[in-house]
C-alpha positions as a LaTeX table, in Angstrom:
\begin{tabular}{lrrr}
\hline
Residue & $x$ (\AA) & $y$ (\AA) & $z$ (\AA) \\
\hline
Unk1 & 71.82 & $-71.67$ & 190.23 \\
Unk2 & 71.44 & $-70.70$ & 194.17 \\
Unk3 & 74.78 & $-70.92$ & 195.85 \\
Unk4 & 75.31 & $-70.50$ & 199.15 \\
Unk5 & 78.89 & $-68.64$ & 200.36 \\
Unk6 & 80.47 & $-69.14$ & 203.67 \\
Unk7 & 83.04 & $-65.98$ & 203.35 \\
Unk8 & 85.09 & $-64.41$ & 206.04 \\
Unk9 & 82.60 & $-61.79$ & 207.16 \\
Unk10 & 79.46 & $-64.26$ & 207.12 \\
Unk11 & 77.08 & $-66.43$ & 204.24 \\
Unk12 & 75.82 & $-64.97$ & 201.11 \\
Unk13 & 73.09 & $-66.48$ & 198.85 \\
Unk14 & 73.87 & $-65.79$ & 195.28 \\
Unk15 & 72.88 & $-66.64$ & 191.83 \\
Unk16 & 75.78 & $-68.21$ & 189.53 \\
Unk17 & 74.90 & $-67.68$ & 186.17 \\
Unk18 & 75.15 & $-70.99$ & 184.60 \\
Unk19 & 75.07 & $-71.44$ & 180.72 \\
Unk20 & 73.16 & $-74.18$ & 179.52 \\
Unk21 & 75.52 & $-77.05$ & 178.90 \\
Unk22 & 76.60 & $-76.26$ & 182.95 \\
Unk23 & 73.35 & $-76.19$ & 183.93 \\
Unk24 & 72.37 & $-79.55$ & 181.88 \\
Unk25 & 75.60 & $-81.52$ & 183.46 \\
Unk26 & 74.88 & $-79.90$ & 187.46 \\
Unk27 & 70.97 & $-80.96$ & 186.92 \\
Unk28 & 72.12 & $-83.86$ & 186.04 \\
Unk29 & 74.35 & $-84.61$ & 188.45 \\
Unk30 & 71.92 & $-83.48$ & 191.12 \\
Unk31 & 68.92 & $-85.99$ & 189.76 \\
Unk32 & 71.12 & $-89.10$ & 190.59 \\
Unk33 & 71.10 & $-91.31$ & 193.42 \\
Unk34 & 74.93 & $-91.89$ & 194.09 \\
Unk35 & 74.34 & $-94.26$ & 197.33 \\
Unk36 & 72.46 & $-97.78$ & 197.25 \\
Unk37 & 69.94 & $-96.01$ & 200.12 \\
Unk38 & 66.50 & $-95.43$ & 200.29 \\
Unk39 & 67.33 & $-92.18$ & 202.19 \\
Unk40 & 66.55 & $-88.94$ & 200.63 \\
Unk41 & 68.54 & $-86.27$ & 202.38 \\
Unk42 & 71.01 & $-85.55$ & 200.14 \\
Unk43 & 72.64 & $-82.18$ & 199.63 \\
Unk44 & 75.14 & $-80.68$ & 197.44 \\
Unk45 & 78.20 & $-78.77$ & 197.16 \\
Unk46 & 80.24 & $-77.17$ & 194.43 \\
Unk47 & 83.75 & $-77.39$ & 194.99 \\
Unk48 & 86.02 & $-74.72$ & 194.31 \\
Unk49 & 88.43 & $-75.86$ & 191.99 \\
Unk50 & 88.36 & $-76.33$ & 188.65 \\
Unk51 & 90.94 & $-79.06$ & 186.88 \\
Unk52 & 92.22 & $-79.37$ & 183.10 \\
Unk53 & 93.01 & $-82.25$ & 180.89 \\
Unk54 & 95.27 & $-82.31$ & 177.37 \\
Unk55 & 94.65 & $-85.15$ & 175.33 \\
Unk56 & 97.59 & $-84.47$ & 173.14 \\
Unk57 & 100.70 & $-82.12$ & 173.17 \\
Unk58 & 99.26 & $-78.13$ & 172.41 \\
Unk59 & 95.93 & $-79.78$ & 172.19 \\
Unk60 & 92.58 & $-77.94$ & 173.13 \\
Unk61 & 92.14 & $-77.74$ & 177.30 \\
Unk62 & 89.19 & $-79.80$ & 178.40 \\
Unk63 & 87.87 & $-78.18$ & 182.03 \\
Unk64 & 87.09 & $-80.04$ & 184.91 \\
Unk65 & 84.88 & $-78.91$ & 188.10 \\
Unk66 & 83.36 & $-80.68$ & 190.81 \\
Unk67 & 80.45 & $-81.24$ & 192.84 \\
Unk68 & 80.20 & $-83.42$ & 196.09 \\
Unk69 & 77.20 & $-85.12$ & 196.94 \\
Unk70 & 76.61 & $-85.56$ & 200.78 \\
Unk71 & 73.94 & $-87.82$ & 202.34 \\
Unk72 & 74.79 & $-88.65$ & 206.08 \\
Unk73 & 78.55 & $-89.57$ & 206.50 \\
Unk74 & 78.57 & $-90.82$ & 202.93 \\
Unk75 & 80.07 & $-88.74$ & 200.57 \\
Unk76 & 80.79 & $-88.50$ & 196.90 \\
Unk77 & 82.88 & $-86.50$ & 194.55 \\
Unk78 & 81.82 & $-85.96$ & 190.99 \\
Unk79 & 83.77 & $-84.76$ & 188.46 \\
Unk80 & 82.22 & $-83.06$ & 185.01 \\
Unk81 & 83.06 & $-81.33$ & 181.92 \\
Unk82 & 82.02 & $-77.66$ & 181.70 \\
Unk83 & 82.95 & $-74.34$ & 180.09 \\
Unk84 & 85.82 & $-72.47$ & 180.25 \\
Unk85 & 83.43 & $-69.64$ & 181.32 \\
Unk86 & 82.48 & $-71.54$ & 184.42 \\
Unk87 & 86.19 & $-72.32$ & 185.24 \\
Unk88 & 87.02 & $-68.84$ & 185.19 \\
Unk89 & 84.22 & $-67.89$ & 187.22 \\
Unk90 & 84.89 & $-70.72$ & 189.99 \\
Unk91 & 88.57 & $-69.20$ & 189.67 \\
Unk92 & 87.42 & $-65.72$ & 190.47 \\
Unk93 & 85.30 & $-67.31$ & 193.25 \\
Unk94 & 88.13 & $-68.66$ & 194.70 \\
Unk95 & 90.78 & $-65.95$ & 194.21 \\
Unk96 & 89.21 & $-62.86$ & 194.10 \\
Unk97 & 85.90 & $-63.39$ & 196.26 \\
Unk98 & 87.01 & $-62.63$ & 200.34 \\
Unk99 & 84.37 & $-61.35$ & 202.04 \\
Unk100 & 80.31 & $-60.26$ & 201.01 \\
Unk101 & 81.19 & $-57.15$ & 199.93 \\
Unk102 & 82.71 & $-58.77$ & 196.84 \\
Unk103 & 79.32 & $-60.37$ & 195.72 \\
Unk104 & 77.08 & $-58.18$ & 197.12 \\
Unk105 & 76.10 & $-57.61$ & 193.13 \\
Unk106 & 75.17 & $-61.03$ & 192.61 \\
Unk107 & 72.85 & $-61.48$ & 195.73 \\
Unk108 & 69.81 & $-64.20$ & 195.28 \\
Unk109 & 67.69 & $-61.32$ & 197.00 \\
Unk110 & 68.88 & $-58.70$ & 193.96 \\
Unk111 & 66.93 & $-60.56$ & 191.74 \\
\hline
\end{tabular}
């Protein structure tokens, strides 16, 4: 997947390796029309944060993350299951990741 990165020290384009039940669920996600609108600028962001959900005491985690689809001033959160790989990554992302130099390995032009 292209991401784009507003960090401290400017944007980076990089590519977040996605495995293929991620990708399925964020393709997905990004072929629906969330507003009753014949408009077709929509974009898309991936929010950094990832939630959990139990279902029963010591029971298996269940990941959360988020996307936010944006059309005008309409906008609309949307919440999917995904790997525990890509909620350590977005936790990285968030935690570790400060400024360009930090991804400067996983540039879109690198590859």
């Amino acid at each position: 997947m292209k991401l784009e990165l507003s960090l401290f020290d400017g944007n980076a384009t990089i590519r977040w390796g996605l495995n293929h039940l991620d990708f399925k669920k964020i393709r997905d996600i990004v072929s629906k029309n969330y507003f009753d609108s014949l408009e077709k600028e929509y974009h898309y962001e991936l929010l950094p944060y990832v939630g959990t959900k139990i279902e029963y005491p010591k029971g298996p985690q269940t990941f959360i993350g988020n996307v936010r689809c944006i059309q005008g001033i309409k906008a609309a959160r949307i919440e999917f299951i995904c790997s525990e790989q890509f909620a350590g990554n977005m936790e990285w992302l968030k935690l570790e990741v400060r400024c360009t130099e930090h991804v400067k390995h996983l540039l879109w032009e690198n590859f």
